[in-house]
Amino acid sequence: MQRDRAGRALASFLENVLEILRRGVKLGGFPEPLYKQLSRPERIVIVKIPVRMDDGRLEVFEGYRVQHNSALGPYKGGIRFHPEVTLEDDVALATLMTLKNSLAGLPYGGGKGAVRVNPRELSVRELEELSRGYVRALAPVLGEQVDIPAPDVGTDPQVMAWMVDEYSKVLGRNVPAAFTAKPPVLWGNPVREYATGFGCAVISREAAEKYLGGFRGCSLAIQGFGNTGQWHAYWAAKLGAKVVAVSDTSGAVYDPEGIDVERAIEVKRKTGKVTNYPEGEKLRDPQAPLYVDADIVAPDAIENQITVENVDKVKAKIIVEGANGPTTPEAEKKLYERGVVVIPDILANAGGVVMSYLEWVENLQWYSWGEEETRARLERIMMNNFQRVYERYEELRSRRSDVTFRDAALVISLQRLYEAMKVRGWL
Ligand code: GLU
């Protein structure tokens, strides 16, 4: 259990997600059974994954796949390899996928997988064994019309390549649509690699246009320099913003004059630490970008980063949630009291799964649209999603002053889930 400095118990990630869900059900005027349906996953599968380590030892890992809800279609969501992830976190993440996929209008339910492991401590061979073992153990409950995984924190297209290869071997036929974000040579789409960050940049631009009078020259600080953070920074710079801070576990780089993002990405890829970037001020705290002077702050790492403990230090006017669940409900309330707008994860970081959907459609048709066309489609979908939530937010806020952007996103998402469950006879 996480505690604050005074020793009080902090709500867990799952408790926070359930609170958000409860609020959405109430605000949208949906019947209580909708909450009952969505507050529990349909199925949780726990598997053991034995891996022969390089030193000859047998290690047995525990793997999860949470299949949260399938009212709108097959389960869809990533697989996280992280040393601190728990089954409870996986349930929270799967719940967010159901809400995200519904909001984006995709024909998917929500799911998420996890293995509690630090992938950086594994050799390439051990990582491959673990990835293949995960799929062998879960193969009976996966599939292109059943449950379609993708990467999440700690996994990438190489992991997807091993996984789709293993799954195709188990089934004895080529099944590319069963996994998304594969390398382009294995039926992946080249946009998927940067889709989450690209989507975050498009959403940052849309939010800046509505609330800051434009995106050009806006300052943006990014916490977390993994796949989402790097590509968010890259595309935001391309779209005209000034990236003033980035960070990874090694610390932060701050430069009010603007960071050369391409160079920072190169440094990160070559040396593993963004703090080896030669210019700017180096700050030891990886959370530093959350507190610097910037118009927009993007927590692009993991959950529970902006909490009641540190929310008073956040100076930005807009928060764009690249990570899943980075702002706790209590902290969000304080931000809104100060006039800060929080663009929620289920809207802001949906670019990844929207692109996964486009890749899946390509695979099912054995056809490929190519990079430019897919990126244009992705951008259109993200802009349209933003506009729908923005309009609902403004409409709800004219009636109730305490409504948030997240509430508006939730009400839209829940409406679609409610209708699907209703006609299926689940409610
Ligand atoms: N892991 C990503 C997310 O949290 C993408 C999931 C997907 O593409 O299925 O949205």
Tab-separated table of C-alpha atoms and ligand atoms in Angstrom:
chain	number	residue	atom	x	y	z
A	1	MET	CA	0.000	0.000	0.000
A	2	GLN	CA	1.304	3.455	-0.905
A	3	ARG	CA	1.322	6.076	1.868
A	4	ASP	CA	1.736	9.830	1.849
A	5	ARG	CA	4.377	11.667	3.908
A	6	ALA	CA	2.005	11.839	6.880
A	7	GLY	CA	1.537	8.067	6.740
A	8	ARG	CA	-2.027	8.150	5.414
A	9	ALA	CA	-2.935	5.343	3.017
A	10	LEU	CA	-3.124	6.513	-0.604
A	11	ALA	CA	-5.778	5.101	-2.882
A	12	SER	CA	-4.462	2.439	-5.249
A	13	PHE	CA	-4.450	2.839	-9.021
A	14	LEU	CA	-7.455	0.527	-9.295
A	15	GLU	CA	-9.364	2.416	-6.602
A	16	ASN	CA	-8.731	5.634	-8.513
A	17	VAL	CA	-9.961	4.116	-11.786
A	18	LEU	CA	-13.093	2.804	-10.066
A	19	GLU	CA	-13.746	6.230	-8.577
A	20	ILE	CA	-13.476	7.815	-12.029
A	21	LEU	CA	-15.847	5.169	-13.384
A	22	ARG	CA	-18.360	5.684	-10.565
A	23	ARG	CA	-18.321	9.427	-11.157
A	24	GLY	CA	-18.906	8.949	-14.899
A	25	VAL	CA	-21.839	6.572	-14.365
A	26	LYS	CA	-23.438	9.024	-11.960
A	27	LEU	CA	-22.803	12.128	-14.022
A	28	GLY	CA	-24.120	10.520	-17.216
A	29	GLY	CA	-27.255	9.389	-15.374
A	30	PHE	CA	-26.611	5.718	-16.253
A	31	PRO	CA	-28.220	2.974	-14.167
A	32	GLU	CA	-26.179	1.448	-11.333
A	33	PRO	CA	-25.861	-1.987	-13.047
A	34	LEU	CA	-23.559	-0.369	-15.634
A	35	TYR	CA	-21.099	0.299	-12.823
A	36	LYS	CA	-21.551	-3.248	-11.543
A	37	GLN	CA	-20.717	-4.616	-14.998
A	38	LEU	CA	-17.688	-2.401	-15.588
A	39	SER	CA	-16.146	-2.473	-12.127
A	40	ARG	CA	-15.079	-6.102	-12.585
A	41	PRO	CA	-13.270	-7.823	-15.459
A	42	GLU	CA	-14.989	-10.610	-17.358
A	43	ARG	CA	-11.978	-12.878	-16.998
A	44	ILE	CA	-8.532	-12.897	-15.437
A	45	VAL	CA	-6.013	-15.493	-16.558
A	46	ILE	CA	-2.888	-16.092	-14.470
A	47	VAL	CA	-0.157	-18.221	-15.973
A	48	LYS	CA	3.294	-19.375	-15.025
A	49	ILE	CA	6.088	-18.898	-17.497
A	50	PRO	CA	9.187	-21.008	-16.878
A	51	VAL	CA	12.323	-19.535	-18.453
A	52	ARG	CA	15.770	-21.169	-18.524
A	53	MET	CA	18.097	-18.275	-17.689
A	54	ASP	CA	21.513	-17.811	-19.298
A	55	ASP	CA	23.267	-19.059	-16.154
A	56	GLY	CA	21.328	-22.358	-16.312
A	57	ARG	CA	18.901	-21.465	-13.498
A	58	LEU	CA	15.177	-22.007	-14.023
A	59	GLU	CA	13.167	-18.882	-13.303
A	60	VAL	CA	9.381	-19.051	-13.134
A	61	PHE	CA	7.614	-15.795	-13.978
A	62	GLU	CA	3.949	-15.022	-13.376
A	63	GLY	CA	1.980	-13.605	-16.303
A	64	TYR	CA	-1.474	-12.031	-16.386
A	65	ARG	CA	-4.039	-11.250	-19.000
A	66	VAL	CA	-7.049	-9.316	-17.813
A	67	GLN	CA	-9.988	-9.465	-20.236
A	68	HIS	CA	-12.090	-6.672	-18.918
A	69	ASN	CA	-15.067	-6.230	-21.201
A	70	SER	CA	-16.086	-7.509	-24.638
A	71	ALA	CA	-19.384	-5.709	-25.229
A	72	LEU	CA	-17.943	-3.801	-28.212
A	73	GLY	CA	-15.748	-6.535	-29.681
A	74	PRO	CA	-12.617	-8.582	-29.002
A	75	TYR	CA	-10.460	-7.533	-26.045
A	76	LYS	CA	-7.679	-5.145	-27.044
A	77	GLY	CA	-4.770	-3.743	-25.091
A	78	GLY	CA	-1.060	-3.956	-24.514
A	79	ILE	CA	1.253	-6.185	-22.493
A	80	ARG	CA	3.373	-4.530	-19.816
A	81	PHE	CA	6.724	-5.875	-18.602
A	82	HIS	CA	7.535	-3.895	-15.473
A	83	PRO	CA	9.231	-4.780	-12.164
A	84	GLU	CA	6.483	-3.230	-10.039
A	85	VAL	CA	3.297	-4.050	-11.955
A	86	THR	CA	0.687	-6.002	-9.969
A	87	LEU	CA	-2.392	-7.941	-10.982
A	88	GLU	CA	-4.486	-5.163	-9.465
A	89	ASP	CA	-2.722	-2.581	-11.654
A	90	ASP	CA	-3.394	-4.799	-14.645
A	91	VAL	CA	-7.116	-4.757	-13.834
A	92	ALA	CA	-7.004	-0.940	-13.656
A	93	LEU	CA	-5.176	-0.748	-16.994
A	94	ALA	CA	-7.613	-3.170	-18.664
A	95	THR	CA	-10.543	-1.097	-17.395
A	96	LEU	CA	-8.998	2.029	-18.931
A	97	MET	CA	-8.633	0.150	-22.239
A	98	THR	CA	-12.361	-0.636	-22.299
A	99	LEU	CA	-13.118	3.054	-21.760
A	100	LYS	CA	-10.467	4.218	-24.250
A	101	ASN	CA	-11.547	1.866	-27.034
A	102	SER	CA	-15.175	2.794	-26.583
A	103	LEU	CA	-14.423	6.528	-26.603
A	104	ALA	CA	-12.384	6.191	-29.804
A	105	GLY	CA	-15.278	4.380	-31.504
A	106	LEU	CA	-13.221	1.222	-32.095
A	107	PRO	CA	-14.851	-2.212	-32.471
A	108	TYR	CA	-12.983	-3.486	-29.388
A	109	GLY	CA	-13.466	-4.303	-25.766
A	110	GLY	CA	-10.633	-3.772	-23.312
A	111	GLY	CA	-7.848	-5.974	-21.998
A	112	LYS	CA	-4.302	-5.724	-20.706
A	113	GLY	CA	-1.504	-8.138	-19.938
A	114	ALA	CA	1.414	-7.926	-17.564
A	115	VAL	CA	4.495	-9.713	-16.318
A	116	ARG	CA	6.238	-8.517	-13.183
A	117	VAL	CA	9.783	-8.378	-14.495
A	118	ASN	CA	12.449	-5.814	-15.285
A	119	PRO	CA	13.038	-6.451	-19.003
A	120	ARG	CA	16.304	-4.461	-18.860
A	121	GLU	CA	17.757	-7.095	-16.554
A	122	LEU	CA	17.105	-9.882	-19.079
A	123	SER	CA	19.383	-10.875	-21.935
A	124	VAL	CA	17.847	-10.773	-25.406
A	125	ARG	CA	17.509	-14.559	-25.372
A	126	GLU	CA	15.806	-14.553	-21.956
A	127	LEU	CA	13.416	-11.810	-23.112
A	128	GLU	CA	12.548	-13.845	-26.196
A	129	GLU	CA	11.909	-16.965	-24.079
A	130	LEU	CA	9.678	-14.968	-21.745
A	131	SER	CA	7.716	-13.415	-24.630
A	132	ARG	CA	7.210	-16.766	-26.336
A	133	GLY	CA	6.355	-18.460	-23.035
A	134	TYR	CA	3.723	-15.816	-22.288
A	135	VAL	CA	2.016	-16.506	-25.615
A	136	ARG	CA	2.218	-20.317	-25.351
A	137	ALA	CA	0.596	-20.155	-21.935
A	138	LEU	CA	-2.164	-17.773	-23.027
A	139	ALA	CA	-2.734	-18.973	-26.612
A	140	PRO	CA	-6.130	-20.577	-25.817
A	141	VAL	CA	-7.596	-17.184	-24.859
A	142	LEU	CA	-5.930	-15.008	-27.523
A	143	GLY	CA	-6.734	-14.508	-31.209
A	144	GLU	CA	-7.607	-11.960	-33.875
A	145	GLN	CA	-11.312	-12.169	-32.981
A	146	VAL	CA	-10.786	-12.917	-29.285
A	147	ASP	CA	-8.065	-10.802	-27.697
A	148	ILE	CA	-5.454	-8.796	-29.588
A	149	PRO	CA	-2.375	-7.686	-27.609
A	150	ALA	CA	0.057	-4.873	-28.441
A	151	PRO	CA	3.046	-3.336	-26.663
A	152	ASP	CA	2.823	-1.313	-23.467
A	153	VAL	CA	5.516	-0.131	-21.040
A	154	GLY	CA	8.563	-2.444	-21.315
A	155	THR	CA	7.552	-4.198	-24.560
A	156	ASP	CA	8.091	-3.220	-28.203
A	157	PRO	CA	7.714	-4.377	-31.836
A	158	GLN	CA	10.490	-6.982	-31.377
A	159	VAL	CA	8.517	-8.545	-28.526
A	160	MET	CA	5.412	-8.485	-30.751
A	161	ALA	CA	7.414	-10.215	-33.518
A	162	TRP	CA	8.348	-13.087	-31.171
A	163	MET	CA	4.799	-13.254	-29.902
A	164	VAL	CA	3.083	-13.336	-33.299
A	165	ASP	CA	5.637	-15.896	-34.470
A	166	GLU	CA	4.947	-18.105	-31.454
A	167	TYR	CA	1.198	-17.753	-31.816
A	168	SER	CA	1.354	-18.612	-35.526
A	169	LYS	CA	3.425	-21.698	-34.656
A	170	VAL	CA	0.915	-22.823	-32.021
A	171	LEU	CA	-1.932	-22.457	-34.528
A	172	GLY	CA	0.052	-23.832	-37.462
A	173	ARG	CA	-0.804	-20.883	-39.722
A	174	ASN	CA	0.111	-17.233	-40.243
A	175	VAL	CA	-2.092	-15.032	-38.018
A	176	PRO	CA	-0.744	-11.459	-38.218
A	177	ALA	CA	-3.937	-9.755	-37.022
A	178	ALA	CA	-3.665	-11.455	-33.599
A	179	PHE	CA	-1.052	-8.883	-32.436
A	180	THR	CA	-0.550	-5.233	-33.374
A	181	ALA	CA	2.463	-2.907	-33.473
A	182	LYS	CA	4.535	-5.583	-35.184
A	183	PRO	CA	7.654	-4.642	-37.163
A	184	PRO	CA	6.643	-3.433	-40.658
A	185	VAL	CA	8.266	-6.486	-42.282
A	186	LEU	CA	5.889	-8.725	-40.297
A	187	TRP	CA	2.669	-7.012	-41.443
A	188	GLY	CA	3.096	-4.109	-39.039
A	189	ASN	CA	2.360	-0.520	-40.024
A	190	PRO	CA	5.327	1.894	-39.794
A	191	VAL	CA	3.171	4.555	-38.094
A	192	ARG	CA	2.447	2.324	-35.104
A	193	GLU	CA	5.950	2.791	-33.649
A	194	TYR	CA	5.320	6.511	-33.060
A	195	ALA	CA	1.510	6.539	-33.027
A	196	THR	CA	0.948	7.064	-29.280
A	197	GLY	CA	3.309	10.065	-29.115
A	198	PHE	CA	2.061	11.417	-32.429
A	199	GLY	CA	-1.504	11.245	-31.107
A	200	CYS	CA	-0.422	13.015	-27.890
A	201	ALA	CA	1.146	15.791	-29.972
A	202	VAL	CA	-2.014	16.199	-32.057
A	203	ILE	CA	-4.100	16.358	-28.868
A	204	SER	CA	-1.649	18.828	-27.284
A	205	ARG	CA	-2.036	21.008	-30.375
A	206	GLU	CA	-5.840	20.806	-30.328
A	207	ALA	CA	-5.961	21.654	-26.610
A	208	ALA	CA	-3.512	24.549	-27.063
A	209	GLU	CA	-5.607	25.916	-29.897
A	210	LYS	CA	-8.711	25.904	-27.695
A	211	TYR	CA	-7.182	27.094	-24.416
A	212	LEU	CA	-3.906	28.891	-25.179
A	213	GLY	CA	-4.706	30.608	-28.452
A	214	GLY	CA	-2.434	28.363	-30.548
A	215	PHE	CA	0.298	25.727	-30.377
A	216	ARG	CA	3.151	27.496	-32.196
A	217	GLY	CA	5.752	28.563	-29.635
A	218	CYS	CA	3.934	26.943	-26.699
A	219	SER	CA	6.255	25.450	-24.121
A	220	LEU	CA	5.866	21.752	-23.372
A	221	ALA	CA	7.494	19.715	-20.583
A	222	ILE	CA	7.513	15.932	-20.820
A	223	GLN	CA	8.030	13.522	-17.952
A	224	GLY	CA	9.111	10.089	-19.209
A	225	PHE	CA	11.209	9.540	-22.307
A	226	GLY	CA	10.109	6.090	-23.420
A	227	ASN	CA	8.174	5.418	-26.612
A	228	THR	CA	5.341	7.839	-25.772
A	229	GLY	CA	7.477	10.676	-24.388
A	230	GLN	CA	10.060	10.586	-27.178
A	231	TRP	CA	7.534	10.664	-29.992
A	232	HIS	CA	5.306	13.164	-28.195
A	233	ALA	CA	8.311	15.509	-27.979
A	234	TYR	CA	9.354	14.814	-31.565
A	235	TRP	CA	5.956	15.508	-33.124
A	236	ALA	CA	5.161	18.448	-30.842
A	237	ALA	CA	8.399	20.103	-31.990
A	238	LYS	CA	7.490	19.336	-35.615
A	239	LEU	CA	4.063	20.893	-35.062
A	240	GLY	CA	5.640	24.104	-33.750
A	241	ALA	CA	5.853	23.757	-29.957
A	242	LYS	CA	8.975	24.313	-27.868
A	243	VAL	CA	9.973	21.300	-25.754
A	244	VAL	CA	11.588	22.765	-22.620
A	245	ALA	CA	12.006	19.694	-20.402
A	246	VAL	CA	12.278	15.917	-20.745
A	247	SER	CA	13.201	13.220	-18.249
A	248	ASP	CA	13.825	9.530	-17.720
A	249	THR	CA	14.835	7.536	-14.640
A	250	SER	CA	18.316	9.087	-14.795
A	251	GLY	CA	16.910	12.598	-14.199
A	252	ALA	CA	15.722	15.574	-16.222
A	253	VAL	CA	17.009	18.054	-18.782
A	254	TYR	CA	15.593	21.575	-18.648
A	255	ASP	CA	16.239	24.269	-21.226
A	256	PRO	CA	13.817	27.208	-21.429
A	257	GLU	CA	15.310	28.039	-24.850
A	258	GLY	CA	14.083	24.680	-26.158
A	259	ILE	CA	15.595	21.209	-26.412
A	260	ASP	CA	16.787	19.774	-29.731
A	261	VAL	CA	14.464	16.773	-29.554
A	262	GLU	CA	16.034	14.716	-32.328
A	263	ARG	CA	19.390	15.048	-30.610
A	264	ALA	CA	17.915	14.128	-27.220
A	265	ILE	CA	16.345	11.006	-28.751
A	266	GLU	CA	19.658	10.048	-30.317
A	267	VAL	CA	21.461	10.504	-26.988
A	268	LYS	CA	18.822	8.414	-25.219
A	269	ARG	CA	19.076	5.618	-27.808
A	270	LYS	CA	22.865	5.560	-27.829
A	271	THR	CA	23.594	5.965	-24.111
A	272	GLY	CA	20.343	4.910	-22.421
A	273	LYS	CA	20.169	8.186	-20.441
A	274	VAL	CA	18.586	11.406	-21.635
A	275	THR	CA	20.645	13.326	-19.060
A	276	ASN	CA	23.695	12.753	-21.294
A	277	TYR	CA	22.176	15.395	-23.583
A	278	PRO	CA	24.985	17.949	-23.703
A	279	GLU	CA	23.046	21.184	-23.169
A	280	GLY	CA	20.516	22.631	-20.731
A	281	GLU	CA	20.280	22.329	-16.991
A	282	LYS	CA	20.394	18.816	-15.495
A	283	LEU	CA	17.999	18.119	-12.656
A	284	ARG	CA	18.246	15.007	-10.549
A	285	ASP	CA	14.507	14.493	-10.018
A	286	PRO	CA	12.847	12.573	-12.906
A	287	GLN	CA	9.618	14.330	-11.927
A	288	ALA	CA	11.151	17.782	-12.491
A	289	PRO	CA	9.364	18.377	-15.856
A	290	LEU	CA	6.069	18.299	-13.962
A	291	TYR	CA	7.127	21.413	-12.029
A	292	VAL	CA	8.951	23.614	-14.539
A	293	ASP	CA	7.478	26.746	-16.132
A	294	ALA	CA	5.650	25.387	-19.159
A	295	ASP	CA	2.281	25.958	-20.806
A	296	ILE	CA	1.671	22.237	-21.163
A	297	VAL	CA	2.923	19.416	-18.958
A	298	ALA	CA	2.731	15.838	-20.167
A	299	PRO	CA	3.170	12.981	-17.710
A	300	ASP	CA	4.163	10.317	-20.266
A	301	ALA	CA	5.584	7.623	-17.976
A	302	ILE	CA	3.338	5.634	-15.645
A	303	GLU	CA	0.397	5.996	-13.253
A	304	ASN	CA	0.076	8.049	-10.039
A	305	GLN	CA	2.621	10.778	-10.834
A	306	ILE	CA	0.585	13.916	-10.079
A	307	THR	CA	-0.870	13.346	-6.618
A	308	VAL	CA	-2.061	15.500	-3.703
A	309	GLU	CA	1.525	15.418	-2.497
A	310	ASN	CA	3.049	17.323	-5.440
A	311	VAL	CA	0.094	18.904	-7.287
A	312	ASP	CA	0.758	22.339	-5.782
A	313	LYS	CA	4.115	22.435	-7.558
A	314	VAL	CA	2.578	21.984	-11.029
A	315	LYS	CA	2.480	25.327	-12.856
A	316	ALA	CA	1.169	24.388	-16.313
A	317	LYS	CA	-2.169	25.525	-17.732
A	318	ILE	CA	-2.858	22.246	-19.492
A	319	ILE	CA	-1.967	18.654	-18.583
A	320	VAL	CA	-1.911	16.113	-21.401
A	321	GLU	CA	-1.865	12.559	-20.024
A	322	GLY	CA	0.383	10.476	-22.267
A	323	ALA	CA	0.627	7.759	-19.616
A	324	ASN	CA	-2.313	5.754	-18.309
A	325	GLY	CA	-3.620	7.093	-14.988
A	326	PRO	CA	-0.845	9.610	-14.179
A	327	THR	CA	-3.102	12.059	-12.294
A	328	THR	CA	-5.007	10.947	-9.207
A	329	PRO	CA	-8.644	12.120	-8.836
A	330	GLU	CA	-7.797	14.192	-5.742
A	331	ALA	CA	-4.964	15.967	-7.554
A	332	GLU	CA	-7.156	16.535	-10.583
A	333	LYS	CA	-9.757	18.250	-8.427
A	334	LYS	CA	-7.116	20.671	-7.146
A	335	LEU	CA	-5.906	21.386	-10.676
A	336	TYR	CA	-9.403	22.287	-11.855
A	337	GLU	CA	-9.866	24.544	-8.813
A	338	ARG	CA	-6.902	26.498	-10.210
A	339	GLY	CA	-8.326	26.564	-13.741
A	340	VAL	CA	-5.980	23.909	-15.152
A	341	VAL	CA	-7.486	21.635	-17.812
A	342	VAL	CA	-6.481	17.958	-17.738
A	343	ILE	CA	-6.806	16.143	-21.056
A	344	PRO	CA	-7.374	12.565	-19.899
A	345	ASP	CA	-5.395	9.470	-20.870
A	346	ILE	CA	-8.318	7.717	-22.558
A	347	LEU	CA	-8.423	10.585	-25.053
A	348	ALA	CA	-4.831	11.864	-25.134
A	349	ASN	CA	-2.933	8.592	-25.499
A	350	ALA	CA	-5.446	6.720	-27.685
A	351	GLY	CA	-3.253	7.183	-30.773
A	352	GLY	CA	-1.534	3.878	-30.044
A	353	VAL	CA	-4.639	1.766	-29.998
A	354	VAL	CA	-6.293	3.695	-32.834
A	355	MET	CA	-3.245	2.904	-34.963
A	356	SER	CA	-3.371	-0.699	-33.733
A	357	TYR	CA	-6.909	-0.824	-35.060
A	358	LEU	CA	-5.806	0.486	-38.471
A	359	GLU	CA	-3.031	-2.143	-38.574
A	360	TRP	CA	-5.516	-4.870	-37.610
A	361	VAL	CA	-7.891	-3.786	-40.402
A	362	GLU	CA	-4.980	-3.886	-42.858
A	363	ASN	CA	-4.007	-7.365	-41.688
A	364	LEU	CA	-7.553	-8.711	-41.908
A	365	GLN	CA	-7.705	-7.488	-45.513
A	366	TRP	CA	-4.126	-8.525	-46.404
A	367	TYR	CA	-3.607	-5.002	-47.646
A	368	SER	CA	-1.499	-2.024	-46.590
A	369	TRP	CA	-2.268	1.694	-46.972
A	370	GLY	CA	1.284	2.950	-46.427
A	371	GLU	CA	2.667	5.425	-43.932
A	372	GLU	CA	1.342	8.779	-45.140
A	373	GLU	CA	-2.212	7.639	-45.601
A	374	THR	CA	-2.394	5.827	-42.267
A	375	ARG	CA	-0.937	8.801	-40.409
A	376	ALA	CA	-3.506	11.107	-42.013
A	377	ARG	CA	-6.277	8.706	-40.956
A	378	LEU	CA	-4.902	8.550	-37.426
A	379	GLU	CA	-4.696	12.338	-37.202
A	380	ARG	CA	-8.273	12.731	-38.422
A	381	ILE	CA	-9.582	10.234	-35.867
A	382	MET	CA	-7.673	11.912	-32.999
A	383	MET	CA	-8.889	15.388	-33.976
A	384	ASN	CA	-12.424	14.175	-34.261
A	385	ASN	CA	-12.214	12.465	-30.841
A	386	PHE	CA	-10.878	15.663	-29.291
A	387	GLN	CA	-13.632	17.756	-30.824
A	388	ARG	CA	-16.376	15.404	-29.602
A	389	VAL	CA	-15.061	15.462	-26.027
A	390	TYR	CA	-14.447	19.217	-26.109
A	391	GLU	CA	-18.020	19.914	-27.197
A	392	ARG	CA	-19.452	17.615	-24.541
A	393	TYR	CA	-17.201	19.193	-21.902
A	394	GLU	CA	-18.340	22.707	-22.756
A	395	GLU	CA	-21.964	21.610	-22.784
A	396	LEU	CA	-21.752	19.797	-19.417
A	397	ARG	CA	-19.799	22.645	-17.852
A	398	SER	CA	-22.484	25.157	-18.742
A	399	ARG	CA	-24.723	23.158	-16.395
A	400	ARG	CA	-22.239	22.123	-13.676
A	401	SER	CA	-19.066	23.990	-12.831
A	402	ASP	CA	-17.202	21.007	-11.344
A	403	VAL	CA	-17.221	18.934	-14.529
A	404	THR	CA	-13.873	17.854	-15.994
A	405	PHE	CA	-12.647	16.952	-19.470
A	406	ARG	CA	-12.309	13.405	-18.145
A	407	ASP	CA	-15.958	13.375	-17.119
A	408	ALA	CA	-16.977	14.398	-20.632
A	409	ALA	CA	-14.804	11.668	-22.175
A	410	LEU	CA	-16.237	9.125	-19.762
A	411	VAL	CA	-19.845	10.030	-20.458
A	412	ILE	CA	-19.305	9.574	-24.222
A	413	SER	CA	-17.455	6.306	-23.693
A	414	LEU	CA	-20.011	4.934	-21.239
A	415	GLN	CA	-22.917	5.831	-23.531
A	416	ARG	CA	-21.580	3.523	-26.244
A	417	LEU	CA	-20.820	0.731	-23.774
A	418	TYR	CA	-24.235	1.124	-22.212
A	419	GLU	CA	-26.024	0.870	-25.560
A	420	ALA	CA	-24.003	-2.191	-26.611
A	421	MET	CA	-24.648	-3.986	-23.332
A	422	LYS	CA	-28.293	-3.047	-23.411
A	423	VAL	CA	-28.932	-4.497	-26.875
A	424	ARG	CA	-26.887	-7.585	-25.996
A	425	GLY	CA	-29.191	-8.087	-23.023
A	426	TRP	CA	-26.434	-7.664	-20.418
A	427	LEU	CA	-28.202	-4.890	-18.578
B	1	GLU	N1	-0.614	-0.068	-24.630
B	1	GLU	C1	-1.284	0.952	-25.377
B	1	GLU	C2	-2.344	1.629	-24.536
B	1	GLU	O1	-2.272	1.654	-23.334
B	1	GLU	C3	-1.795	0.462	-26.731
B	1	GLU	C4	-2.704	-0.703	-26.722
B	1	GLU	C5	-2.992	-1.288	-28.108
B	1	GLU	O2	-2.486	-0.790	-29.101
B	1	GLU	O3	-3.713	-2.281	-28.124
B	1	GLU	O4	-3.256	2.234	-25.035
